[in-house]
């Protein structure tokens, strides 16, 4: 058995060689944050490597349509932002060589000179202003519209190599978002020329990243071809071509990885864990992520009562879910904010997290909390999940066990994945249902950016109508705070209120689940592969 536990939150260093021991006593593996281990950097070049996207084929390669695992995992290697998220969760200048913020509402970017698109065209400040402006154009239909984007007042070219973004309200997190597709730069000439075919197999995209788009066989695979003229010469990719397949079946993924038909994959299915732990020619690697699995209220039924939500959380054995449903590849949640999901104010955040209640089951405290409920406790609580993902049903079953122990009834309700997706965008889809389960994540390593979407009165993930004037004030104060520790202190207060009122019930913080064949190495194990060019680090193991 080979399983490596990887905790990513500091400056990257070379991992210990060899294989980590398994867990012969059957205990869940430790996701300790005390030690740092990372994958050994690639030692040599490869002509070809194979990869898999377990969430299926990308719907588009247009960065403003990259808003999910499949799309982002590919686009991250093609299109680059003004800023770039690093494997250690730091954020550094990228296509912008410098950024200044005279105040929290103004961001001035000095654009890097000498950068070329794949076709040899020079990237200009006009391309940058155009690309950022696409987010605001309703005709472009950016999936990133709303939230951070809605706060943009203007985007202007203010010099030959300078672009200035002005915000409506101060937001200290804005610059970090330019490491996501919000800050990706594309060729204006190519975008205009391709029209409606942009981002498709026929239209493609034109960016500056370490890989360009090769052959796209719809329904089967897409190839990434190395950009040998990449402007960041020290980061020219190790592998000449990477063929990415779209296998979604758990058994087929296990077979392809264990036989070497595929060299690697992020997000390997939970159903594949056992087979991959036993693989003789590869390793399952667990890395620190920015993910949380949670139960989201819709504002309906008994679940709308905060006393009921608190009681359910106290009665649910989240540690058992981490150990059994996730087979030791997750840890019980202590907060809506996943552990180690910050890139500033670490001492402050860690102290705040230590003050939060632990995840242990407390049936008596749950019964006591339930005494404050003002709703009809005889009505069953329905929690919706995508029927194809049976592990969600296992999570809800454990919640149901805890509910029974305190006199409540929780019922799982499976719906097709196509129908389930509407729960995130359509209030009508949520009508008649009390809650639904989600695996969510922070786009950037900043708890404020995530909490704001859940707890703000107009937050994009505020699905249950949560509204609190004090909370809105704290969110605004945190966004305007220029000092990192001051901002972290305010966010800790927000986090404490969130865990008291629980618009979402956090269940577990999953780790990154990465599998690598022994012949390859180099890719980051932290949760940066949606926005960082991970494929450029992939190469031959020595």
mmCIF file of N, CA and C in Angstrom, residues 393-487:
data_model
loop_
_atom_site.group_PDB
_atom_site.id
_atom_site.type_symbol
_atom_site.label_atom_id
_atom_site.label_comp_id
_atom_site.label_asym_id
_atom_site.label_seq_id
_atom_site.Cartn_x
_atom_site.Cartn_y
_atom_site.Cartn_z
ATOM 1 N N UNK A 393 -25.195 10.079 -0.143
ATOM 2 C CA UNK A 393 -26.264 9.395 0.603
ATOM 3 C C UNK A 393 -25.715 8.824 1.907
ATOM 4 N N UNK A 394 -24.470 8.343 1.876
ATOM 5 C CA UNK A 394 -23.846 7.820 3.098
ATOM 6 C C UNK A 394 -23.657 8.934 4.130
ATOM 7 N N UNK A 395 -23.287 10.116 3.657
ATOM 8 C CA UNK A 395 -23.143 11.257 4.571
ATOM 9 C C UNK A 395 -24.483 11.587 5.221
ATOM 10 N N UNK A 396 -25.523 11.652 4.401
ATOM 11 C CA UNK A 396 -26.844 11.997 4.929
ATOM 12 C C UNK A 396 -27.356 10.910 5.865
ATOM 13 N N UNK A 397 -26.994 9.668 5.589
ATOM 14 C CA UNK A 397 -27.384 8.569 6.479
ATOM 15 C C UNK A 397 -26.790 8.754 7.873
ATOM 16 N N UNK A 398 -25.541 9.183 7.938
ATOM 17 C CA UNK A 398 -24.908 9.428 9.234
ATOM 18 C C UNK A 398 -25.570 10.606 9.946
ATOM 19 N N UNK A 399 -25.926 11.631 9.185
ATOM 20 C CA UNK A 399 -26.653 12.761 9.769
ATOM 21 C C UNK A 399 -28.004 12.292 10.304
ATOM 22 N N UNK A 400 -28.654 11.405 9.542
ATOM 23 C CA UNK A 400 -29.950 10.863 9.960
ATOM 24 C C UNK A 400 -29.836 10.094 11.273
ATOM 25 N N UNK A 401 -28.731 9.344 11.430
ATOM 26 C CA UNK A 401 -28.531 8.605 12.682
ATOM 27 C C UNK A 401 -28.463 9.555 13.872
ATOM 28 N N UNK A 402 -27.732 10.635 13.710
ATOM 29 C CA UNK A 402 -27.647 11.619 14.782
ATOM 30 C C UNK A 402 -28.982 12.288 15.039
ATOM 31 N N UNK A 403 -29.706 12.573 13.958
ATOM 32 C CA UNK A 403 -31.024 13.203 14.104
ATOM 33 C C UNK A 403 -31.964 12.316 14.900
ATOM 34 N N UNK A 404 -31.959 11.036 14.608
ATOM 35 C CA UNK A 404 -32.828 10.095 15.325
ATOM 36 C C UNK A 404 -32.529 10.107 16.824
ATOM 37 N N UNK A 405 -31.254 10.226 17.158
ATOM 38 C CA UNK A 405 -30.850 10.209 18.569
ATOM 39 C C UNK A 405 -31.377 11.411 19.344
ATOM 40 N N UNK A 406 -31.752 12.487 18.642
ATOM 41 C CA UNK A 406 -32.262 13.677 19.335
ATOM 42 C C UNK A 406 -33.732 13.947 18.998
ATOM 43 N N UNK A 407 -34.378 12.974 18.357
ATOM 44 C CA UNK A 407 -35.803 13.088 18.109
ATOM 45 C C UNK A 407 -36.197 13.777 16.831
ATOM 46 N N UNK A 408 -35.266 13.920 15.890
ATOM 47 C CA UNK A 408 -35.577 14.515 14.592
ATOM 48 C C UNK A 408 -35.546 13.447 13.508
ATOM 49 N N UNK A 409 -36.133 13.778 12.366
ATOM 50 C CA UNK A 409 -36.140 12.855 11.232
ATOM 51 C C UNK A 409 -35.502 13.539 10.031
ATOM 52 N N UNK A 410 -34.448 12.928 9.511
ATOM 53 C CA UNK A 410 -33.783 13.427 8.311
ATOM 54 C C UNK A 410 -33.945 12.398 7.210
ATOM 55 N N UNK A 411 -34.371 12.867 6.020
ATOM 56 C CA UNK A 411 -34.600 11.964 4.899
ATOM 57 C C UNK A 411 -33.746 12.373 3.701
ATOM 58 N N UNK A 412 -32.941 11.465 3.161
ATOM 59 C CA UNK A 412 -32.184 11.769 1.942
ATOM 60 C C UNK A 412 -33.113 11.783 0.732
ATOM 61 N N UNK A 413 -32.822 12.652 -0.202
ATOM 62 C CA UNK A 413 -33.630 12.740 -1.425
ATOM 63 C C UNK A 413 -32.687 12.840 -2.625
ATOM 64 N N UNK A 414 -32.550 11.757 -3.358
ATOM 65 C CA UNK A 414 -31.672 11.742 -4.516
ATOM 66 C C UNK A 414 -32.360 12.267 -5.759
ATOM 67 N N UNK A 415 -31.667 13.133 -6.488
ATOM 68 C CA UNK A 415 -32.184 13.639 -7.761
ATOM 69 C C UNK A 415 -31.072 13.497 -8.802
ATOM 70 N N UNK A 416 -31.402 13.417 -10.086
ATOM 71 C CA UNK A 416 -30.372 13.323 -11.118
ATOM 72 C C UNK A 416 -29.433 14.528 -11.068
ATOM 73 N N UNK A 417 -28.174 14.313 -11.405
ATOM 74 C CA UNK A 417 -27.184 15.391 -11.348
ATOM 75 C C UNK A 417 -27.602 16.598 -12.181
ATOM 76 N N UNK A 418 -28.209 16.361 -13.325
ATOM 77 C CA UNK A 418 -28.639 17.467 -14.179
ATOM 78 C C UNK A 418 -29.666 18.342 -13.472
ATOM 79 N N UNK A 419 -30.515 17.710 -12.694
ATOM 80 C CA UNK A 419 -31.520 18.449 -11.931
ATOM 81 C C UNK A 419 -30.891 19.099 -10.697
ATOM 82 N N UNK A 420 -29.936 18.411 -10.099
ATOM 83 C CA UNK A 420 -29.313 18.911 -8.871
ATOM 84 C C UNK A 420 -28.572 20.222 -9.116
ATOM 85 N N UNK A 421 -27.967 20.370 -10.272
ATOM 86 C CA UNK A 421 -27.221 21.580 -10.562
ATOM 87 C C UNK A 421 -28.048 22.845 -10.448
ATOM 88 N N UNK A 422 -29.350 22.727 -10.681
ATOM 89 C CA UNK A 422 -30.224 23.890 -10.609
ATOM 90 C C UNK A 422 -30.382 24.418 -9.187
ATOM 91 N N UNK A 423 -30.076 23.606 -8.190
ATOM 92 C CA UNK A 423 -30.196 24.052 -6.800
ATOM 93 C C UNK A 423 -29.274 25.229 -6.505
ATOM 94 N N UNK A 424 -28.204 25.360 -7.279
ATOM 95 C CA UNK A 424 -27.241 26.426 -7.045
ATOM 96 C C UNK A 424 -27.617 27.719 -7.764
ATOM 97 N N UNK A 425 -28.586 27.675 -8.644
ATOM 98 C CA UNK A 425 -28.893 28.857 -9.443
ATOM 99 C C UNK A 425 -30.366 29.228 -9.494
ATOM 100 N N UNK A 426 -31.257 28.307 -9.150
ATOM 101 C CA UNK A 426 -32.690 28.537 -9.346
ATOM 102 C C UNK A 426 -33.464 28.366 -8.041
ATOM 103 N N UNK A 427 -33.987 29.447 -7.481
ATOM 104 C CA UNK A 427 -34.778 29.343 -6.251
ATOM 105 C C UNK A 427 -35.970 28.407 -6.391
ATOM 106 N N UNK A 428 -36.515 28.327 -7.590
ATOM 107 C CA UNK A 428 -37.656 27.442 -7.802
ATOM 108 C C UNK A 428 -37.264 25.979 -7.616
ATOM 109 N N UNK A 429 -36.038 25.638 -8.006
ATOM 110 C CA UNK A 429 -35.571 24.257 -7.839
ATOM 111 C C UNK A 429 -35.452 23.909 -6.359
ATOM 112 N N UNK A 430 -35.092 24.895 -5.532
ATOM 113 C CA UNK A 430 -34.925 24.650 -4.098
ATOM 114 C C UNK A 430 -36.244 24.629 -3.335
ATOM 115 N N UNK A 431 -37.294 25.159 -3.944
ATOM 116 C CA UNK A 431 -38.597 25.216 -3.276
ATOM 117 C C UNK A 431 -39.076 23.809 -2.925
ATOM 118 N N UNK A 432 -39.576 23.640 -1.697
ATOM 119 C CA UNK A 432 -40.096 22.351 -1.266
ATOM 120 C C UNK A 432 -39.033 21.424 -0.709
ATOM 121 N N UNK A 433 -37.783 21.886 -0.688
ATOM 122 C CA UNK A 433 -36.685 21.100 -0.136
ATOM 123 C C UNK A 433 -36.046 21.892 1.000
ATOM 124 N N UNK A 434 -35.581 21.197 2.030
ATOM 125 C CA UNK A 434 -35.067 21.872 3.218
ATOM 126 C C UNK A 434 -33.580 22.191 3.134
ATOM 127 N N UNK A 435 -32.833 21.339 2.463
ATOM 128 C CA UNK A 435 -31.381 21.505 2.405
ATOM 129 C C UNK A 435 -30.814 20.668 1.268
ATOM 130 N N UNK A 436 -29.566 20.943 0.909
ATOM 131 C CA UNK A 436 -28.887 20.115 -0.071
ATOM 132 C C UNK A 436 -27.401 20.063 0.282
ATOM 133 N N UNK A 437 -26.740 19.032 -0.198
ATOM 134 C CA UNK A 437 -25.344 18.804 0.139
ATOM 135 C C UNK A 437 -24.457 19.347 -0.978
ATOM 136 N N UNK A 438 -23.293 19.847 -0.611
ATOM 137 C CA UNK A 438 -22.379 20.340 -1.627
ATOM 138 C C UNK A 438 -20.937 20.070 -1.227
ATOM 139 N N UNK A 439 -20.091 19.902 -2.228
ATOM 140 C CA UNK A 439 -18.646 19.954 -2.040
ATOM 141 C C UNK A 439 -18.201 21.281 -2.627
ATOM 142 N N UNK A 440 -17.817 22.197 -1.764
ATOM 143 C CA UNK A 440 -17.513 23.557 -2.190
ATOM 144 C C UNK A 440 -16.053 23.862 -1.911
ATOM 145 N N UNK A 441 -15.583 24.996 -2.421
ATOM 146 C CA UNK A 441 -14.181 25.331 -2.220
ATOM 147 C C UNK A 441 -13.963 26.835 -2.306
ATOM 148 N N UNK A 442 -12.861 27.285 -1.708
ATOM 149 C CA UNK A 442 -12.430 28.662 -1.816
ATOM 150 C C UNK A 442 -11.704 28.835 -3.143
ATOM 151 N N UNK A 443 -12.055 29.864 -3.899
ATOM 152 C CA UNK A 443 -11.328 30.140 -5.145
ATOM 153 C C UNK A 443 -9.915 30.608 -4.849
ATOM 154 N N UNK A 444 -9.782 31.396 -3.813
ATOM 155 C CA UNK A 444 -8.474 31.918 -3.420
ATOM 156 C C UNK A 444 -8.289 31.641 -1.932
ATOM 157 N N UNK A 445 -7.040 31.554 -1.454
ATOM 158 C CA UNK A 445 -6.822 31.238 -0.044
ATOM 159 C C UNK A 445 -7.066 32.447 0.865
ATOM 160 N N UNK A 446 -8.315 32.852 0.926
ATOM 161 C CA UNK A 446 -8.717 33.990 1.752
ATOM 162 C C UNK A 446 -10.099 33.703 2.325
ATOM 163 N N UNK A 447 -10.200 33.426 3.622
ATOM 164 C CA UNK A 447 -11.502 33.103 4.225
ATOM 165 C C UNK A 447 -12.548 34.191 4.020
ATOM 166 N N UNK A 448 -12.123 35.454 3.987
ATOM 167 C CA UNK A 448 -13.083 36.539 3.803
ATOM 168 C C UNK A 448 -13.819 36.391 2.480
ATOM 169 N N UNK A 449 -13.061 36.097 1.415
ATOM 170 C CA UNK A 449 -13.673 35.990 0.094
ATOM 171 C C UNK A 449 -14.753 34.922 0.068
ATOM 172 N N UNK A 450 -14.531 33.816 0.789
ATOM 173 C CA UNK A 450 -15.490 32.712 0.824
ATOM 174 C C UNK A 450 -16.680 33.033 1.727
ATOM 175 N N UNK A 451 -16.408 33.498 2.939
ATOM 176 C CA UNK A 451 -17.480 33.780 3.895
ATOM 177 C C UNK A 451 -18.421 34.864 3.379
ATOM 178 N N UNK A 452 -17.889 35.789 2.631
ATOM 179 C CA UNK A 452 -18.703 36.883 2.103
ATOM 180 C C UNK A 452 -19.799 36.352 1.167
ATOM 181 N N UNK A 453 -19.477 35.308 0.398
ATOM 182 C CA UNK A 453 -20.486 34.774 -0.524
ATOM 183 C C UNK A 453 -21.611 34.049 0.211
ATOM 184 N N UNK A 454 -21.303 33.505 1.398
ATOM 185 C CA UNK A 454 -22.290 32.733 2.159
ATOM 186 C C UNK A 454 -23.114 33.613 3.086
ATOM 187 N N UNK A 455 -22.443 34.609 3.714
ATOM 188 C CA UNK A 455 -23.050 35.354 4.809
ATOM 189 C C UNK A 455 -23.511 36.757 4.435
ATOM 190 N N UNK A 456 -23.025 37.277 3.318
ATOM 191 C CA UNK A 456 -23.473 38.596 2.896
ATOM 192 C C UNK A 456 -24.928 38.562 2.468
ATOM 193 N N UNK A 457 -25.659 39.620 2.759
ATOM 194 C CA UNK A 457 -27.095 39.647 2.416
ATOM 195 C C UNK A 457 -27.332 39.409 0.938
ATOM 196 N N UNK A 458 -26.385 39.843 0.106
ATOM 197 C CA UNK A 458 -26.503 39.631 -1.343
ATOM 198 C C UNK A 458 -25.444 38.655 -1.848
ATOM 199 N N UNK A 459 -24.886 37.831 -0.954
ATOM 200 C CA UNK A 459 -23.841 36.893 -1.339
ATOM 201 C C UNK A 459 -24.307 35.888 -2.372
ATOM 202 N N UNK A 460 -23.410 35.533 -3.279
ATOM 203 C CA UNK A 460 -23.753 34.627 -4.373
ATOM 204 C C UNK A 460 -24.081 33.216 -3.928
ATOM 205 N N UNK A 461 -23.684 32.841 -2.691
ATOM 206 C CA UNK A 461 -24.000 31.507 -2.180
ATOM 207 C C UNK A 461 -24.887 31.582 -0.930
ATOM 208 N N UNK A 462 -25.562 32.682 -0.786
ATOM 209 C CA UNK A 462 -26.512 32.839 0.319
ATOM 210 C C UNK A 462 -27.851 32.280 -0.150
ATOM 211 N N UNK A 463 -28.024 30.974 0.025
ATOM 212 C CA UNK A 463 -29.185 30.284 -0.538
ATOM 213 C C UNK A 463 -30.384 30.246 0.402
ATOM 214 N N UNK A 464 -30.182 30.621 1.662
ATOM 215 C CA UNK A 464 -31.296 30.503 2.607
ATOM 216 C C UNK A 464 -31.815 31.859 3.097
ATOM 217 N N UNK A 465 -31.404 32.934 2.404
ATOM 218 C CA UNK A 465 -31.915 34.248 2.764
ATOM 219 C C UNK A 465 -31.344 34.796 4.054
ATOM 220 N N UNK A 466 -30.172 34.347 4.449
ATOM 221 C CA UNK A 466 -29.550 34.833 5.675
ATOM 222 C C UNK A 466 -29.283 36.333 5.555
ATOM 223 N N UNK A 467 -29.671 37.096 6.575
ATOM 224 C CA UNK A 467 -29.455 38.539 6.546
ATOM 225 C C UNK A 467 -29.221 39.034 7.960
ATOM 226 N N UNK A 468 -28.102 39.729 8.150
ATOM 227 C CA UNK A 468 -27.725 40.221 9.462
ATOM 228 C C UNK A 468 -26.938 41.508 9.245
ATOM 229 N N UNK A 469 -27.488 42.636 9.700
ATOM 230 C CA UNK A 469 -26.854 43.930 9.469
ATOM 231 C C UNK A 469 -25.465 43.992 10.103
ATOM 232 N N UNK A 470 -25.317 43.402 11.293
ATOM 233 C CA UNK A 470 -24.009 43.394 11.943
ATOM 234 C C UNK A 470 -23.001 42.616 11.094
ATOM 235 N N UNK A 471 -23.450 41.494 10.536
ATOM 236 C CA UNK A 471 -22.578 40.696 9.690
ATOM 237 C C UNK A 471 -22.160 41.475 8.446
ATOM 238 N N UNK A 472 -23.109 42.139 7.793
ATOM 239 C CA UNK A 472 -22.779 42.915 6.599
ATOM 240 C C UNK A 472 -21.756 43.993 6.917
ATOM 241 N N UNK A 473 -21.891 44.606 8.108
ATOM 242 C CA UNK A 473 -20.940 45.631 8.517
ATOM 243 C C UNK A 473 -19.552 45.061 8.721
ATOM 244 N N UNK A 474 -19.456 43.894 9.345
ATOM 245 C CA UNK A 474 -18.163 43.257 9.573
ATOM 246 C C UNK A 474 -17.512 42.847 8.253
ATOM 247 N N UNK A 475 -18.309 42.340 7.322
ATOM 248 C CA UNK A 475 -17.771 41.958 6.015
ATOM 249 C C UNK A 475 -17.192 43.172 5.293
ATOM 250 N N UNK A 476 -17.898 44.303 5.380
ATOM 251 C CA UNK A 476 -17.408 45.532 4.754
ATOM 252 C C UNK A 476 -16.137 46.019 5.432
ATOM 253 N N UNK A 477 -16.105 45.957 6.773
ATOM 254 C CA UNK A 477 -14.915 46.392 7.510
ATOM 255 C C UNK A 477 -13.699 45.532 7.146
ATOM 256 N N UNK A 478 -13.911 44.229 7.033
ATOM 257 C CA UNK A 478 -12.807 43.335 6.681
ATOM 258 C C UNK A 478 -12.296 43.629 5.281
ATOM 259 N N UNK A 479 -13.208 43.883 4.349
ATOM 260 C CA UNK A 479 -12.805 44.180 2.979
ATOM 261 C C UNK A 479 -12.002 45.458 2.865
ATOM 262 N N UNK A 480 -12.251 46.397 3.778
ATOM 263 C CA UNK A 480 -11.558 47.681 3.732
ATOM 264 C C UNK A 480 -10.269 47.684 4.541
ATOM 265 N N UNK A 481 -10.023 46.626 5.317
ATOM 266 C CA UNK A 481 -8.842 46.574 6.183
ATOM 267 C C UNK A 481 -7.587 46.306 5.356
ATOM 268 N N UNK A 482 -6.628 47.225 5.420
ATOM 269 C CA UNK A 482 -5.407 47.070 4.632
ATOM 270 C C UNK A 482 -4.366 46.203 5.338
ATOM 271 N N UNK A 483 -4.412 46.152 6.665
ATOM 272 C CA UNK A 483 -3.457 45.347 7.418
ATOM 273 C C UNK A 483 -3.948 43.897 7.487
ATOM 274 N N UNK A 484 -3.076 42.964 7.145
ATOM 275 C CA UNK A 484 -3.470 41.557 7.069
ATOM 276 C C UNK A 484 -3.968 41.020 8.404
ATOM 277 N N UNK A 485 -3.248 41.306 9.477
ATOM 278 C CA UNK A 485 -3.659 40.779 10.781
ATOM 279 C C UNK A 485 -4.961 41.414 11.251
ATOM 280 N N UNK A 486 -5.144 42.696 10.961
ATOM 281 C CA UNK A 486 -6.408 43.355 11.325
ATOM 282 C C UNK A 486 -7.563 42.703 10.585
ATOM 283 N N UNK A 487 -7.355 42.433 9.300
ATOM 284 C CA UNK A 487 -8.406 41.804 8.513
ATOM 285 C C UNK A 487 -8.696 40.399 9.029
#
